[in-house]
Short mmCIF file of C-alpha atoms in Angstrom, two decimals:
data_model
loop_
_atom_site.label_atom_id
_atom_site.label_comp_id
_atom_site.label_asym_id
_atom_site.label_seq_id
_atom_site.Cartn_x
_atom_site.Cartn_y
_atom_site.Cartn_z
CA UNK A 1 204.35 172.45 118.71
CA UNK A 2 206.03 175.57 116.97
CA UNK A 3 203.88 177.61 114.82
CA UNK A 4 205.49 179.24 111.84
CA UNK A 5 206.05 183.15 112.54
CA UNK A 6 205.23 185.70 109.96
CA UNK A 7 206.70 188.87 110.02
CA UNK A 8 205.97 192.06 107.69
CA UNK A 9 208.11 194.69 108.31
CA UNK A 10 207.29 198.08 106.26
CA UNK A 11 209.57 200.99 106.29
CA UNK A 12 208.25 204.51 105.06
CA UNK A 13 211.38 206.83 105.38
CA UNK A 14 212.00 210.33 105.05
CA UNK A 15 215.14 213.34 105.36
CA UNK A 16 214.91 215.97 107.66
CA UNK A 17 214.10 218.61 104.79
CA UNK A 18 210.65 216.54 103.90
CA UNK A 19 209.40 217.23 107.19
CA UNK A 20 206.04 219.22 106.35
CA UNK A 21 202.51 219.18 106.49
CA UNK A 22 202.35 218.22 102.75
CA UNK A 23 205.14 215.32 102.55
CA UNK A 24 203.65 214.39 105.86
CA UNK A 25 199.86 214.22 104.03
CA UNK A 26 201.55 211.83 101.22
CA UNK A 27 203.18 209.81 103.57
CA UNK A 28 199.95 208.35 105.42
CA UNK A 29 197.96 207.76 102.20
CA UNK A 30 201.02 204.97 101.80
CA UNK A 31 199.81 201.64 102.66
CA UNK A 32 200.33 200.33 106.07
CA UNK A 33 199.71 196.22 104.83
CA UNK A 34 200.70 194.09 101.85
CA UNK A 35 199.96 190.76 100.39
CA UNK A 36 202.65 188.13 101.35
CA UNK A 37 204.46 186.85 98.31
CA UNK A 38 202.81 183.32 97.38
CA UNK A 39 204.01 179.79 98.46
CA UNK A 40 205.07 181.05 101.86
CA UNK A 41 202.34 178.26 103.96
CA UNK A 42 205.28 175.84 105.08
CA UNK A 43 208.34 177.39 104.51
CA UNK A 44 210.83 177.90 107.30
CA UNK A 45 210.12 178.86 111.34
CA UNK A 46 210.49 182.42 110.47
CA UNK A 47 209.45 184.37 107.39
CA UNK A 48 210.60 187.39 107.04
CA UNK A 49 208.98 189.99 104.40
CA UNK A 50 210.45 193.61 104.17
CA UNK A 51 208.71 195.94 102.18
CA UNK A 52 210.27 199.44 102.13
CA UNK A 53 209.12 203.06 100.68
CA UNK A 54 212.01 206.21 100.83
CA UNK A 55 211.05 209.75 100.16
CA UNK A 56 214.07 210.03 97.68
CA UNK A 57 212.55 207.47 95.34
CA UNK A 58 209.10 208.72 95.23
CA UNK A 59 207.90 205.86 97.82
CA UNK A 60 208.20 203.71 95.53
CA UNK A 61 207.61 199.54 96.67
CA UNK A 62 210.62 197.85 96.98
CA UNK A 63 210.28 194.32 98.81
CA UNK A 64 212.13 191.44 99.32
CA UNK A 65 211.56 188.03 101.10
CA UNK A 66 213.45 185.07 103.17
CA UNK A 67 211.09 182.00 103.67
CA UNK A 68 213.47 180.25 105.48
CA UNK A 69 214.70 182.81 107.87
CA UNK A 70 216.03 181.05 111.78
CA UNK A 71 215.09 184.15 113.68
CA UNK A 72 213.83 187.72 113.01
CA UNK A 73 216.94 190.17 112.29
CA UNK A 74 217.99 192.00 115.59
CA UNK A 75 217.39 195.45 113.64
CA UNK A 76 213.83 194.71 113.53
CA UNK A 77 214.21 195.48 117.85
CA UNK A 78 211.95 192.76 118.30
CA UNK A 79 212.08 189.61 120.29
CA UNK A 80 209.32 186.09 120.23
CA UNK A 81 208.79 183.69 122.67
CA UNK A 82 206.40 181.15 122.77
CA UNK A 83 204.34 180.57 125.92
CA UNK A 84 200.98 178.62 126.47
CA UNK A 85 200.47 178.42 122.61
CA UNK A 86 200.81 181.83 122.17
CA UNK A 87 203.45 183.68 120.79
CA UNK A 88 204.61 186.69 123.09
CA UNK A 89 206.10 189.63 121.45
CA UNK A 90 208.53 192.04 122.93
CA UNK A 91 210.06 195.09 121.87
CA UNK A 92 213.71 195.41 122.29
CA UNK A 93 216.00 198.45 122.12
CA UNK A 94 217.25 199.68 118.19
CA UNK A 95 220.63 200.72 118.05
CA UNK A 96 221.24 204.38 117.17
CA UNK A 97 216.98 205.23 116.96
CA UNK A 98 215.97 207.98 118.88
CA UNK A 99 213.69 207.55 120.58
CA UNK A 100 215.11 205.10 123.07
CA UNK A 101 212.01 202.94 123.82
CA UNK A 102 212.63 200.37 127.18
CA UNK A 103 212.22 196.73 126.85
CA UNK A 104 208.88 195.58 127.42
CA UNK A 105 205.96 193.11 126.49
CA UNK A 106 204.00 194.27 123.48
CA UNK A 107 201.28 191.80 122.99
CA UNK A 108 200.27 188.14 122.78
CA UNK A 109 199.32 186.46 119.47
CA UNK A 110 196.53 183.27 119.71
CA UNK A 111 197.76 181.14 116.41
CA UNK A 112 196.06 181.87 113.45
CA UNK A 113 196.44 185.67 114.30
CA UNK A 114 198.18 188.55 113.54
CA UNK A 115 198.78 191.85 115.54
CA UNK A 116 200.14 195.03 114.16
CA UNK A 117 202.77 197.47 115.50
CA UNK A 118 203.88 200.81 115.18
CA UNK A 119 206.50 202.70 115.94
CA UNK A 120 208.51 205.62 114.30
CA UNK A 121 211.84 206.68 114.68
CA UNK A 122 214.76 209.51 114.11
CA UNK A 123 218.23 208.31 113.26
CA UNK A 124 221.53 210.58 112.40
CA UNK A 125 224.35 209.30 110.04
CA UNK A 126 227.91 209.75 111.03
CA UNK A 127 227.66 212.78 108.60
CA UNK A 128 225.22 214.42 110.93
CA UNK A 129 222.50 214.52 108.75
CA UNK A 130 218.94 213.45 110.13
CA UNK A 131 216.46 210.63 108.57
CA UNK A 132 213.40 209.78 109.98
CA UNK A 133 211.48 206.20 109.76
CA UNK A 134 207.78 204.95 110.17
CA UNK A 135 207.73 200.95 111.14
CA UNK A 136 204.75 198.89 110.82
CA UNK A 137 204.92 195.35 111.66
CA UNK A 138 202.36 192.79 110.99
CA UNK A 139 203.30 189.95 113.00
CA UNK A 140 200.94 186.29 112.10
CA UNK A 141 201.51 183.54 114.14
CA UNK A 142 200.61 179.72 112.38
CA UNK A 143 199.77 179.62 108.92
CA UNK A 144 198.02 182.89 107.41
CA UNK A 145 196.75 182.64 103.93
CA UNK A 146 198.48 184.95 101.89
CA UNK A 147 196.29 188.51 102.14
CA UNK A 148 195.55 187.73 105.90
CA UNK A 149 197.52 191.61 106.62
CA UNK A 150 195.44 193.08 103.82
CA UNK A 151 192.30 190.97 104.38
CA UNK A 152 191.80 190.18 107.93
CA UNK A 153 191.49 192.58 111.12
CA UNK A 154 194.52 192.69 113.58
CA UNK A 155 193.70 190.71 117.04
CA UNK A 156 195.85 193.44 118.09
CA UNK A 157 197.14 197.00 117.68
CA UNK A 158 200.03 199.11 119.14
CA UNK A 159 200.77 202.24 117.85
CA UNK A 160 204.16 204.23 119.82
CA UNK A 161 204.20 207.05 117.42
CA UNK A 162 205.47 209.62 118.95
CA UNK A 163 206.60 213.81 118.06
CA UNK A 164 209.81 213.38 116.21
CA UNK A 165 210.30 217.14 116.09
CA UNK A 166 210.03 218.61 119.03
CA UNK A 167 206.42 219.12 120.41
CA UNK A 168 204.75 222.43 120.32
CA UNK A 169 202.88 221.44 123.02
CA UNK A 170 205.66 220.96 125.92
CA UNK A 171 204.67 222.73 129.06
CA UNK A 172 205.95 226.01 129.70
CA UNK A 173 207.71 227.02 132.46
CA UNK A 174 205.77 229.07 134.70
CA UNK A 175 206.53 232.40 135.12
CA UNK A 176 206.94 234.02 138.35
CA UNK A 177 204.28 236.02 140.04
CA UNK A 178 205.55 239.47 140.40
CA UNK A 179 202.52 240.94 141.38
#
């Protein structure tokens, strides 16, 4: 039998210029869960809740909500299965996001569960100017009350952040030994 599929999809995004230690130290005070809206228990397969938070308007909430969604949106570079009452999650590619991440398996979900995922991202507009993005999924499989991302602890929890910037930790080259 198909379980209903929640998915939370939060989106903290930033410009290139609010790339510092102090925009960096407001950005992960922001919350990383929120309360579903109510009357979503028996809506459609897939519901879908995006809440999103840009530098440019003070990170300010914005959310909206489809309770009757067929499938998750490709965007969202995920992709759900079902197998052996579980629901399988997999990570797919997202067009024009550096960095390029390869299809793979993410993690199982037992229903009545939720997992969480992470993953951040740069992107360039066609006018060449840089914005960066922070993802966090909260992915419930079968009916979750309506705090259960707030509430309950995720069964499990994948972070892929990775340096966005360039790390100041790559490996030098070595130098030769002129001695």
């Amino acid at each position: 039998m198909r379980q209903q599929i929640t998915v939370q999809r939060i989106t903290v995004s930033w410009p290139k210029e609010r790339r510092g230690a102090e925009a960096a130290n407001a950005r992960a005070g922001l919350a990383g869960a929120f309360p579903l809206p109510h009357g979503t228990t028996g809506a459609g397969p897939v519901l879908v809740h995006r809440v999103r938070m840009r530098d440019e308007d003070g990170y300010r909430v914005e959310e909206t909500f489809d309770p009757f969604a067929e499938r998750v949106p490709r965007e969202f570079g995920l992709r759900f299965e079902e197998h052996d009452g579980l629901l399988v999650v997999h990570r797919t590619s997202v067009d024009d996001a550096f960095p390029r991440r390869r299809p793979r398996e993410l993690f199982r979900i037992h229903p009545g569960a939720f997992a969480r995922y992470r993953a951040n991202h740069r992107f360039i507009t066609s006018s060449g100017r840089w914005w960066y993005a922070l993802w966090t999924f909260n992915i419930g499989y079968g009916p979750l009350p309506a705090g259960a991302f707030v509430d309950m602890e995720s069964s499990t929890h994948v972070d892929e952040q990775v340096s966005l910037y360039g790390d100041a930790r790559r490996r030098r080259r070595a130098k030769p030994d002129t001695r």
